[in-house]
XYZ file of C-alpha atoms in Angstrom:
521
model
C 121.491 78.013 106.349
C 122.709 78.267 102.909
C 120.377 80.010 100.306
C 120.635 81.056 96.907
C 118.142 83.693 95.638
C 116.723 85.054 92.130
C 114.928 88.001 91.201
C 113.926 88.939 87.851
C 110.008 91.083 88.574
C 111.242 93.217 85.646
C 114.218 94.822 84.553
C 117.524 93.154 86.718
C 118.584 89.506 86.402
C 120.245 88.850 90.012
C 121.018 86.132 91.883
C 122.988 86.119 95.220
C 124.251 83.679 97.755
C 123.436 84.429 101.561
C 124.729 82.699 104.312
C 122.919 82.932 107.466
C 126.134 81.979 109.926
C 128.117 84.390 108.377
C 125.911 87.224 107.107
C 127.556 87.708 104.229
C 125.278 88.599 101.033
C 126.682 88.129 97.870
C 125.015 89.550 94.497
C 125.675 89.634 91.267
C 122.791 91.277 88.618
C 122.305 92.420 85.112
C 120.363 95.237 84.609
C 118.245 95.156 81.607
C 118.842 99.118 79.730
C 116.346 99.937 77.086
C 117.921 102.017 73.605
C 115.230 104.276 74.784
C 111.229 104.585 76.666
C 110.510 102.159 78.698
C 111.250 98.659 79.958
C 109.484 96.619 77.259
C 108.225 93.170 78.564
C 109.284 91.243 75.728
C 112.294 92.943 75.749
C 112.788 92.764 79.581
C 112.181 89.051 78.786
C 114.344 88.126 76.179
C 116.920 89.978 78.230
C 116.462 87.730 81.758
C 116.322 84.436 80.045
C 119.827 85.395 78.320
C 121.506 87.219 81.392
C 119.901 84.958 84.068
C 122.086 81.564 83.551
C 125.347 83.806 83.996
C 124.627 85.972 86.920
C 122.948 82.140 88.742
C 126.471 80.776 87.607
C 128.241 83.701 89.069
C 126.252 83.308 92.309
C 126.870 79.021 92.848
C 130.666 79.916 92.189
C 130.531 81.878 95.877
C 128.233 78.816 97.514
C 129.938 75.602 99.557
C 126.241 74.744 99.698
C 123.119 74.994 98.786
C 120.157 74.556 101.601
C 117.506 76.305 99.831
C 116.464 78.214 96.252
C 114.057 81.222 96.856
C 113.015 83.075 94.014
C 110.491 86.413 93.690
C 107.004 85.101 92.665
C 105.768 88.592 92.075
C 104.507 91.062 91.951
C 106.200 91.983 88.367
C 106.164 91.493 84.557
C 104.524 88.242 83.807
C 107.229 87.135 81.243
C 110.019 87.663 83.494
C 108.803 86.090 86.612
C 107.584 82.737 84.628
C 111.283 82.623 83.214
C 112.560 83.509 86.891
C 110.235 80.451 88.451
C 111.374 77.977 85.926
C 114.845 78.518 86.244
C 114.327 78.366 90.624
C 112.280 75.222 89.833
C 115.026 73.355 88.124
C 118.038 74.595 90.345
C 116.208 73.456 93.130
C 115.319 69.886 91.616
C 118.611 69.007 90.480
C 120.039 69.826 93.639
C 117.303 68.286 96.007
C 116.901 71.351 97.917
C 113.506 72.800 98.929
C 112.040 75.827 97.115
C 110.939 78.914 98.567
C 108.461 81.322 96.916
C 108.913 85.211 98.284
C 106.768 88.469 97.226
C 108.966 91.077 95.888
C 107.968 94.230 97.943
C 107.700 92.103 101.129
C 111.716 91.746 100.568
C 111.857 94.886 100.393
C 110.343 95.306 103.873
C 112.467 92.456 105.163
C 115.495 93.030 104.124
C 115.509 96.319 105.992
C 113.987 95.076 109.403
C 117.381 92.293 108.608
C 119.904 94.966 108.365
C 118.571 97.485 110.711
C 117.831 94.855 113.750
C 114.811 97.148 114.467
C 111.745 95.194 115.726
C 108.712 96.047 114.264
C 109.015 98.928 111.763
C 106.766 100.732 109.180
C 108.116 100.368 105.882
C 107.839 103.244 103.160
C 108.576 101.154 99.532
C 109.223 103.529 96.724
C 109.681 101.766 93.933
C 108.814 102.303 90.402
C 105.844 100.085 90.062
C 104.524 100.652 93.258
C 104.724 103.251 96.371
C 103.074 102.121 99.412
C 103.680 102.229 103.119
C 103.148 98.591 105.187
C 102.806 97.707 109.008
C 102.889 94.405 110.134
C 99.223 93.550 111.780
C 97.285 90.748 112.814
C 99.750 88.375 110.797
C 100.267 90.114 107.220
C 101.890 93.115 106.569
C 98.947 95.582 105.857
C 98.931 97.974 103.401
C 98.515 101.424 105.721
C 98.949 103.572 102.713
C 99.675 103.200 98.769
C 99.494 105.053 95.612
C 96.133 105.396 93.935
C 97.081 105.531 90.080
C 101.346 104.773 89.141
C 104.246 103.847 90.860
C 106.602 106.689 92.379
C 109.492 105.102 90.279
C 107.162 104.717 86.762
C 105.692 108.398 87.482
C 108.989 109.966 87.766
C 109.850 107.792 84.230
C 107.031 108.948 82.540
C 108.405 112.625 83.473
C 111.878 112.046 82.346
C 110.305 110.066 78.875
C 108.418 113.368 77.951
C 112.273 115.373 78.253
C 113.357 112.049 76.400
C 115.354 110.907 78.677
C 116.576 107.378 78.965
C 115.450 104.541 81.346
C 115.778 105.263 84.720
C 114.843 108.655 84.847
C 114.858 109.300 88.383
C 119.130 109.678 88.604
C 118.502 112.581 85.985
C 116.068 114.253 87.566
C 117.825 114.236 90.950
C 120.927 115.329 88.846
C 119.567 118.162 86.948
C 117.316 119.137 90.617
C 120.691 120.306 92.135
C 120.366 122.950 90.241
C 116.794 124.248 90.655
C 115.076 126.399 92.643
C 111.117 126.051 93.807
C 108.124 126.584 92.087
C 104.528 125.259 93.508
C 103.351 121.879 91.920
C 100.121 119.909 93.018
C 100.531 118.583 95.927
C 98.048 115.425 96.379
C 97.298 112.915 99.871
C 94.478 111.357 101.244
C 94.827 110.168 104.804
C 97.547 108.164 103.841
C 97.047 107.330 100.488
C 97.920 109.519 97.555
C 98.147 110.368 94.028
C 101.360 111.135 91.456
C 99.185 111.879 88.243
C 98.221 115.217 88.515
C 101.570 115.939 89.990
C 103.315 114.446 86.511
C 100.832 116.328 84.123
C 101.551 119.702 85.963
C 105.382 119.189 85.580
C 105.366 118.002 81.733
C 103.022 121.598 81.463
C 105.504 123.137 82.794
C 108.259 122.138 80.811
C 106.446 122.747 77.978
C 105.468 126.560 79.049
C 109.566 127.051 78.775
C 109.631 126.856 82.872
C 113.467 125.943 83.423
C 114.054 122.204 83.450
C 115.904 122.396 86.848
C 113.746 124.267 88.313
C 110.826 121.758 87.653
C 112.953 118.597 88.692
C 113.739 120.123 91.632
C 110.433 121.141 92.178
C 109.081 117.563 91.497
C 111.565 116.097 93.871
C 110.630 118.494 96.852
C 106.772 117.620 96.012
C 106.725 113.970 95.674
C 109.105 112.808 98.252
C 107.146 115.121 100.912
C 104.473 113.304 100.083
C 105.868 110.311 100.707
C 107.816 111.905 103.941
C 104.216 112.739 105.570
C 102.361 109.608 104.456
C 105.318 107.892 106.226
C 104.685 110.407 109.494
C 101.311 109.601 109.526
C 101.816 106.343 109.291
C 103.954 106.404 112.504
C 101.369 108.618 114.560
C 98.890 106.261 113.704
C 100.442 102.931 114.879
C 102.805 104.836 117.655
C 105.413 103.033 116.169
C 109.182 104.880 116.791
C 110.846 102.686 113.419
C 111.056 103.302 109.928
C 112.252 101.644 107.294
C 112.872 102.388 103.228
C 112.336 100.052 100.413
C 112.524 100.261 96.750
C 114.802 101.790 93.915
C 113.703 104.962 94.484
C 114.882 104.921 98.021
C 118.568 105.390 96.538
C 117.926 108.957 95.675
C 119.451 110.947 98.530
C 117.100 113.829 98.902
C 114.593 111.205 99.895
C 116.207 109.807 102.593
C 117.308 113.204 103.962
C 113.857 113.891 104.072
C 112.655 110.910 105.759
C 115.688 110.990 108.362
C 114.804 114.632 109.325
C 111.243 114.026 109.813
C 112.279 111.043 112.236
C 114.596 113.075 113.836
C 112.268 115.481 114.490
C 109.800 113.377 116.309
C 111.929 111.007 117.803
C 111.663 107.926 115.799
C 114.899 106.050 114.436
C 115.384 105.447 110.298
C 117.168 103.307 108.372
C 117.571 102.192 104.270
C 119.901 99.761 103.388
C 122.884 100.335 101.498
C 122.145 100.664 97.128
C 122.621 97.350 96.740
C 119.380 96.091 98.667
C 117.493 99.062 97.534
C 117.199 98.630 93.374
C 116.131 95.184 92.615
C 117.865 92.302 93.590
C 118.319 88.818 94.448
C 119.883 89.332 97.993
C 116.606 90.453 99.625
C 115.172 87.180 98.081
C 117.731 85.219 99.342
C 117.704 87.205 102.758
C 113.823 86.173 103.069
C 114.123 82.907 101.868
C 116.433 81.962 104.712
C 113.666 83.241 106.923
C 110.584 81.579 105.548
C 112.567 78.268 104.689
C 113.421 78.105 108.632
C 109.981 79.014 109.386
C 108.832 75.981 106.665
C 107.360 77.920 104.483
C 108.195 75.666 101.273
C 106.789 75.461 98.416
C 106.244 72.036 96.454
C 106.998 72.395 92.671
C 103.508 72.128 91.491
C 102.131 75.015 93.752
C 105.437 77.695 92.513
C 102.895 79.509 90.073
C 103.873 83.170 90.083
C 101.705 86.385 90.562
C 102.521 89.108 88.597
C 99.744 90.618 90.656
C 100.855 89.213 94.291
C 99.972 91.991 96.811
C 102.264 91.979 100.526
C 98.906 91.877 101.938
C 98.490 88.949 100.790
C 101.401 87.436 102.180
C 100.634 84.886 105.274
C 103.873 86.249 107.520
C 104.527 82.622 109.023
C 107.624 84.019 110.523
C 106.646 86.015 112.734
C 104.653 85.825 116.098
C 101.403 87.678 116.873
C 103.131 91.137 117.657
C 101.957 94.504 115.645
C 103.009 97.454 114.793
C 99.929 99.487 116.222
C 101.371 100.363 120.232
C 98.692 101.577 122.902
C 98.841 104.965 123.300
C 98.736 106.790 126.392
C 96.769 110.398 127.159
C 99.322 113.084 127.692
C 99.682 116.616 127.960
C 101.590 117.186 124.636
C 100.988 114.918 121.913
C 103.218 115.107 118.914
C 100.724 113.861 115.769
C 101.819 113.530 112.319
C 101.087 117.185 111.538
C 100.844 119.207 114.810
C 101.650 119.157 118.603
C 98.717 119.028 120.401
C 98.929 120.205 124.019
C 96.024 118.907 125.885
C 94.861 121.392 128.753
C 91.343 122.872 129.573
C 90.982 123.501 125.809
C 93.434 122.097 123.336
C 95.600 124.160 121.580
C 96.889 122.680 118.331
C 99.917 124.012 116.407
C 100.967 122.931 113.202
C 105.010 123.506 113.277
C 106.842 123.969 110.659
C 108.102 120.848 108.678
C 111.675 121.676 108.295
C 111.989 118.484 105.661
C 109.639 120.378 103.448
C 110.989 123.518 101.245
C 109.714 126.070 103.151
C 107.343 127.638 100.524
C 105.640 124.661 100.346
C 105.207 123.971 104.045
C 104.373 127.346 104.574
C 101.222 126.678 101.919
C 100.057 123.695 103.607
C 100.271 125.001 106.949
C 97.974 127.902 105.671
C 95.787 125.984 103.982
C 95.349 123.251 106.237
C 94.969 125.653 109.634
C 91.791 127.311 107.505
C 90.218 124.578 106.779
C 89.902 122.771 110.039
C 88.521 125.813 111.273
C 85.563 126.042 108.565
C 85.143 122.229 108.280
C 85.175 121.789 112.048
C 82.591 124.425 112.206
C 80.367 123.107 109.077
C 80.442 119.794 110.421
C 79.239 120.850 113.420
C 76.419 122.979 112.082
C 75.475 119.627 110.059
C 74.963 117.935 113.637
C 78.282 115.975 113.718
C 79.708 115.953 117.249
C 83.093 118.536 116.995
C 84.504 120.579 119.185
C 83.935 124.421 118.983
C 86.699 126.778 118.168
C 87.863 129.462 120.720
C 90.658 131.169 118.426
C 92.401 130.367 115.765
C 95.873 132.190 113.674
C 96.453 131.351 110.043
C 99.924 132.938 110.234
C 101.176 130.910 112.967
C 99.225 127.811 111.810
C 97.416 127.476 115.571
C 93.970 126.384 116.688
C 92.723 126.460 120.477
C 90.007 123.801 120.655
C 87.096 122.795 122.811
C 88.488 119.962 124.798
C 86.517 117.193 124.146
C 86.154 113.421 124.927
C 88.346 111.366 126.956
C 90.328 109.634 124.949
C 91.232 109.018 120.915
C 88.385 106.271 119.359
C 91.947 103.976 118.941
C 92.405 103.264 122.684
C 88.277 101.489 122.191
C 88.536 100.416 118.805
C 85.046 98.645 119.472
C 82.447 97.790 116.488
C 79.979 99.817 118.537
C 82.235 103.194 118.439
C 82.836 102.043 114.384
C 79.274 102.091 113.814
C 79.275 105.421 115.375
C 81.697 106.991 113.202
C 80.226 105.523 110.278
C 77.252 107.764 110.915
C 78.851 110.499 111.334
C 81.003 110.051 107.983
C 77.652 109.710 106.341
C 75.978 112.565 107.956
C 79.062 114.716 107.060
C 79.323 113.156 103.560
C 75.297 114.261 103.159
C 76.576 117.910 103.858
C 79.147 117.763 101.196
C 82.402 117.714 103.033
C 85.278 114.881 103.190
C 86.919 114.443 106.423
C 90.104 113.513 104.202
C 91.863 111.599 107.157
C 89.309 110.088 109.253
C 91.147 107.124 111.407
C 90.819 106.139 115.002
C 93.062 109.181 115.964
C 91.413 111.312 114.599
C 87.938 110.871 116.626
C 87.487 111.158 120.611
C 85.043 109.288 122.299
C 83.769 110.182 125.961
C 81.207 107.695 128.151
C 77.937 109.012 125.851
C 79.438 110.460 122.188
C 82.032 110.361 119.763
C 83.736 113.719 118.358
C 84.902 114.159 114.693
C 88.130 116.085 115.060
C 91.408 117.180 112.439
C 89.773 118.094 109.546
C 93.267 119.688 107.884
C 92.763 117.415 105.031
C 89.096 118.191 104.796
C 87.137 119.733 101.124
C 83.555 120.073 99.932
C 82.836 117.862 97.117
C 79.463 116.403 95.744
C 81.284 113.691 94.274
C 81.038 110.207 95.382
C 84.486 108.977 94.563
C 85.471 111.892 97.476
C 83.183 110.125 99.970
C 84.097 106.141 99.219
C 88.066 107.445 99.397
C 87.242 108.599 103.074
C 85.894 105.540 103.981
C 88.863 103.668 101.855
C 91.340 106.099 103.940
C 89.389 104.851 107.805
C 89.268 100.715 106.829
C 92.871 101.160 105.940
C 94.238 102.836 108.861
C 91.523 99.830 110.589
C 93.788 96.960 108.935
C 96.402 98.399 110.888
C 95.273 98.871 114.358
C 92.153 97.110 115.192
C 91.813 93.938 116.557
C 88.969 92.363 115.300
C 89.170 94.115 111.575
C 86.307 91.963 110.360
C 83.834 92.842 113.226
C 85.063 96.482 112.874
C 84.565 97.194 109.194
C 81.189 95.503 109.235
C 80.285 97.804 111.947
C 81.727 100.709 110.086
C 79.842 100.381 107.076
C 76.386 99.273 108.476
C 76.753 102.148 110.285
C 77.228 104.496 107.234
C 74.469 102.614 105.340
C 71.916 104.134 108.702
C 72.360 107.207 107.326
C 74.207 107.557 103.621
C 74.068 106.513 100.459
C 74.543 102.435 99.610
C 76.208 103.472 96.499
C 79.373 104.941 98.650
C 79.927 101.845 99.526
C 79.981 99.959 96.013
C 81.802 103.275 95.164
C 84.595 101.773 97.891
C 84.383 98.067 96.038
C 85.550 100.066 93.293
C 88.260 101.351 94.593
C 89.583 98.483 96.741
C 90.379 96.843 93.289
C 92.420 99.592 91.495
C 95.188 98.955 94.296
C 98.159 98.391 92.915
C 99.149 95.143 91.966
C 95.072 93.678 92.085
């Protein structure tokens, strides 16, 4: 099959020419460059419907054929994409081909499962509108993990706009980070979700309070992408999977993906991001995935090609694929290797969180610290508060190690029942009533036994009286549910009837809330 693709979500006019017998991908794009800020939309606009007719030409001078046109329906500028559509729509009509309708960031997932030949990978996309981690599950890819307020790529902008830099700023901030040395910056995740704003406000303060300029780049690089590093781990401990994949402009920057191959090195799992060319935006991922929904038949007819400048991957039906997933079963051994700690499982269970050699060490060190002390007191709290834990028989801050109670028979993801959800949801509530967040509450992180369930890993833990804190722990368990559980539907009713026993209803419109400031809703 023969297919040409077009992107244009926001800022690069591409098309390419992919042909499935030979592999080959050829692209051909025109990046849009703001004078200065900024992409502009109009701008951005005026700029695809000039550029796109060349780099299409361009593309068509490389094809023998033509089988299909795919084009990116979103998500993206709304200008650009309705320029991008139009221009897929006629193509396709005057050469009586059908037309295939792909979402942006699931190209960016696919085109790395293409070139990699792994077989069911997470995904970490960092792009700039969007950072989000995605496991394929129960027929979509499911969102396991995203940003809560910007984009990795926009944040890091917004950054390099306050030093007035130009558009992209993320090539001059890792340029001038070569040169830096660390200094602590907020450091923000929940469960596997997290947050670049306070991160951004903290560096631009810094700048301003005459803090060398390398030094905060290179402090800003070392912060966000471990962030995105553990989101990706826990991601991985959570579904068992052993493959990773990068999406997403920002994947070019190399630091990331030394920091993402180390971590997989380190517990065993293989990783892979495409060569530059598939990373920033472009039309040969389209293409790429339009030769694999076109086989599959998923067409579009011209009258149904509206695009979505808010289309989600979730909301993607994956026709192409079968009924696999990327959660694995899990089996009880001695030594467990979780996203933040080996775990060897004895009489009692001792639990040490090793050091994270992807992470400069000042800042692992801190989180080690920090996160050792507060499972200890939070483990202990909840368990004063009448929340099934297990009791503590030693613990050392400097070495980052807990010995634990061993409790339960196995983690609440090898019975991922309704029944055990409704349990947990009680125990959220009755924890949330005492004024502590789990902070990472999914089915591995709860044991169940024949008569109870245990609350365990509270590293992520806080006290809060604030119900945002309480909804995003419930956010953080139905996400990591949308990747592992069976019967989602069953399960999250469960879950939440469960909390509504004991907590507050309000948590839960708190969640509604929430739910619709994803990215891209």
């Amino acid at each position: 099959m023969r297919v040409l693709g077009i992107e244009g979500t926001a800022w690069a006019a591409s098309a390419a020419y992919f042909d499935t017998e030979t592999g080959d991908v050829f692209i051909d794009s025109d990046p849009y460059q703001p004078e200065s800020g900024g992409i502009h939309p109009r701008e951005a606009a005026e700029h695809m419907a000039g550029a796109l007719p060349t780099v299409i030409e361009r593309a068509l001078s490389e094809a023998d054929s033509v089988d299909a046109v795919a084009f990116s329906r979103g998500p993206g500028l709304g200008p650009c994409l309705r320029i991008v559509a139009s221009a897929a729509r006629a193509l396709a009509q005057s050469l009586d081909v059908p037309l295939v309708g792909a979402n942006h960031m699931v190209a960016h997932l696919e085109i790395g499962r293409h070139r990699s030949g792994f077989s069911n990978p997470v995904c970490l996309n960092a792009s700039g509108a969007n950072a989000h981690v995605l496991g394929y599950h129960n027929g979509r890819y499911q969102v396991l993990g995203e940003t809560m307020d910007t984009g990795v790529g926009n944040a890091l902008d917004k950054f390099a706009r306050h030093l007035e830099w130009s558009h992209p700023g993320g090539p001059k901030i890792e340029e001038r980070a070569r040169g830096g040395e660390y200094i602590d910056l907020p450091y923000v995740v929940k469960g596997m979700d997290f947050s670049f704003s306070g991160i951004m406000s903290a560096a631009k303060d810094a700048v301003d309070s005459s803090e060398r300029i390398e030094d905060v780049c290179f402090s800003l690089q070392e912060t966000v992408f471990a962030m995105l590093a553990e989101v990706s781990e826990r991601a991985l401990s959570l579904t068992g999977s052993d493959e990773l994949v990068l999406g997403g402009g920002v994947g070019q920057n190399a630091r990331l993906r030394e920091m993402l191959a180390e971590m997989c090195e380190a517990r065993g799992a293989s990783f892979y991001a495409p060569e530059p060319r598939f990373l920033r935006d472009n039309a040969g991922m389209i293409a790429v995935l339009g030769a694999t929904m076109a086989d599959a038949g998923d067409i579009l007819e011209i009258d149904e090609s509206r695009v979505d400048s808010n289309f989600r991957p979730d909301q993607v039906d994956v026709t192409w694929r079968g009924a696999e997933s990327v959660s694995r079963p899990m089996n009880e051994e001695h030594e467990v290797i979780g996203a933040e700690a080996v775990v060897e499982l004895d009489e009692d269970v001792r639990k040490r969180r090793r050091p994270k050699t992807y992470r400069h060490p000042a800042l692992d060190a801190r989180l080690r610290r920090e996160r050792t002390a507060s499972e200890a007191r939070l483990t202990s709290l909840a368990r004063r508060a009448g929340v099934p834990t297990p009791a503590i028989r030693d613990i050392d801050l400097r070495e980052g190690t807990l010995v634990f109670e061993h409790v339960g028979e196995a983690d609440l993801s090898a019975d991922l029942t309704p029944e055990r959800v409704r349990e947990l949801g009680r125990h959220l509530a009755t924890l949330h009533d005492a004024g502590v967040v789990h902070g990472d509450p999914t089915p591995r992180n709860a044991r169940v036994s024949d008569r109870r369930l245990y609350c365990i890993d509270f590293g992520l833990g806080y006290h809060t009286d604030e119900i945002e804190d309480y909804a995003m722990d419930l956010h953080v368990f139905e996400r990591s549910l949308a990747g592992t559980a069976a019967d989602f539907e069953a399960c999250v009713g469960a879950f939440e009837a469960g909390y509504c026993e004991v907590g507050d209803r309000a948590v839960i419109d708190q969640l509604r809330a929430i739910e619709g400031r994803g990215r891209y809703r």
